Amino acid sequence: MSVETTSKDVIVLGIETSCDDTAAAIIRRAPDGACHILSNEVWTEHDDHAAFGGIVPEIAARSHVERLDQTVVKVLLKAGISLDKIDAVAATAGPGLVGGVMVGLTTAKAISITHGKPLIALNHLEGHALSARMTETAPFPYLLLLISGGHTQLIDVRSLGDYRRLGTTIDDAAGEAFDKTAKLLGLGQPGGPKVESAATGGRADRFDFPRPLARRAGCDFSFSGLKTALRETAENTDPRTGQDVADLAASFQFAAARHLSDRTQNAMEMVEADYGDTARHLVVAGGVAANCAIKSTLGLLCESRGWKLVSPPAKYCTDNGAMIAWAGAERLAAGLVDHGEDALSMAPRARWPLAPSTEGAAFGSGRKGPKA
Ligand code: KG4
Ligand code: ZN
């Protein structure tokens, strides 16, 4: 690990292929930490997967093979930059669907070797964790609520590369719960945005869904009880009118937002005990952070405790190449990059926790796999 820091601009090409989005971006990081997103392209093809009711890993990997080179060419052209002008190439090396990660990482390795540029093999979750720093003010340390399709975690982001996990989901991830809700209500995919728009015309107080883990201390999450409650209520409301669907979506979204807020409040108490007044930024990132109802519930929580809510614009909450390029640039600027053989020998990882959990964290039953 090299430790030198840089006082010049760094330009990084970022590649993201860990799920179904084929994404690339070029960013320039100024020595004062300012981020300039020179180009950012995301190629999403939900129709390819629609007939199967969810993302098919094999189809996703094939799409990345077909689209990634064009996407990289496009971001280079849009940024007006050639590969010999970049300082490094960063790519997601996991966690994610391993076939897709393989495509992005191998492409980045090829660029690294043929153009003699450092390769930065990144944890996808670090991309989300640092994404707010591209466009917002989010000084270290801060509390991160990472809510995506595969992960739901509360992380104490102490500094670049120094993360402590305070809580995680014991079953489904938040985005997964939205996707399953959309499927059950026949709204189509991607579930999150469909549920959010269906909820717009609905009454959030019509159905009283449970408050998961209400009697349990700590910051873990659980969405399986909510999912069951929604399914049972939907079955009892059959046939369903358009208004019923809107009310179900709104009531589910309200309960999910309340659960995220409840557990975040517990994490805030832990962080306040550790840092006092210094770390009062709550950063919300990951695809589910695009949800306006969730953001406004968290906004109220922050307001009540004197915290500041920080969230990147929606297009940088969902998977994108800019956040990968940015995390690479932050590492490069801080000298936190492996040069040479080590990075090039990095294998794609399906599982890769970003942070160790807090000692003695009270984890319950449930799956602790990739979602942890
Ligand atoms: O971060 P992301 O793009 O990919 C992962 O790393 O998982 O997150 C995708 C997830 C999906 O489950 C999607 O339904 C959810 O984020 N999502 C939303 C919204 N937009 C995307 N969930 C709730 N409301 C939204 N507006
Ligand atoms: Zn993601």
Short mmCIF file of C-alpha atoms in Angstrom, two decimals, residues 94-95 123-126 151 153 155 163 165 168 349-357 368-372:
data_model
loop_
_atom_site.label_atom_id
_atom_site.label_comp_id
_atom_site.label_asym_id
_atom_site.label_seq_id
_atom_site.Cartn_x
_atom_site.Cartn_y
_atom_site.Cartn_z
CA GLY A 94 -17.60 -7.10 -5.61
CA PRO A 95 -19.90 -7.75 -3.89
CA ASN A 123 -15.84 -2.58 -3.04
CA HIS A 124 -19.19 -1.53 -4.56
CA LEU A 125 -20.43 -0.55 -1.11
CA GLU A 126 -17.56 1.90 -0.71
CA HIS A 151 -27.84 -4.25 1.31
CA GLN A 153 -26.69 -1.26 6.70
CA ILE A 155 -22.14 2.26 9.03
CA TYR A 163 -15.70 1.76 8.33
CA ARG A 165 -20.78 -1.59 10.78
CA THR A 168 -27.44 -4.82 9.03
CA ARG A 349 -15.96 -11.41 -5.23
CA ALA A 350 -19.63 -12.31 -4.84
CA ARG A 351 -19.40 -11.48 -1.13
CA TRP A 352 -17.27 -8.76 0.38
CA PRO A 353 -18.37 -7.01 3.58
CA LEU A 354 -17.34 -3.36 3.64
CA ALA A 355 -16.84 -3.20 7.36
CA PRO A 356 -16.43 -5.40 10.39
CA SER A 357 -19.42 -5.31 12.73
CA LYS A 368 -26.01 -13.22 7.26
CA GLY A 369 -24.79 -13.74 3.76
CA PRO A 370 -24.07 -11.17 1.08
CA LYS A 371 -26.66 -8.85 2.57
CA ALA A 372 -24.63 -8.60 5.76
#
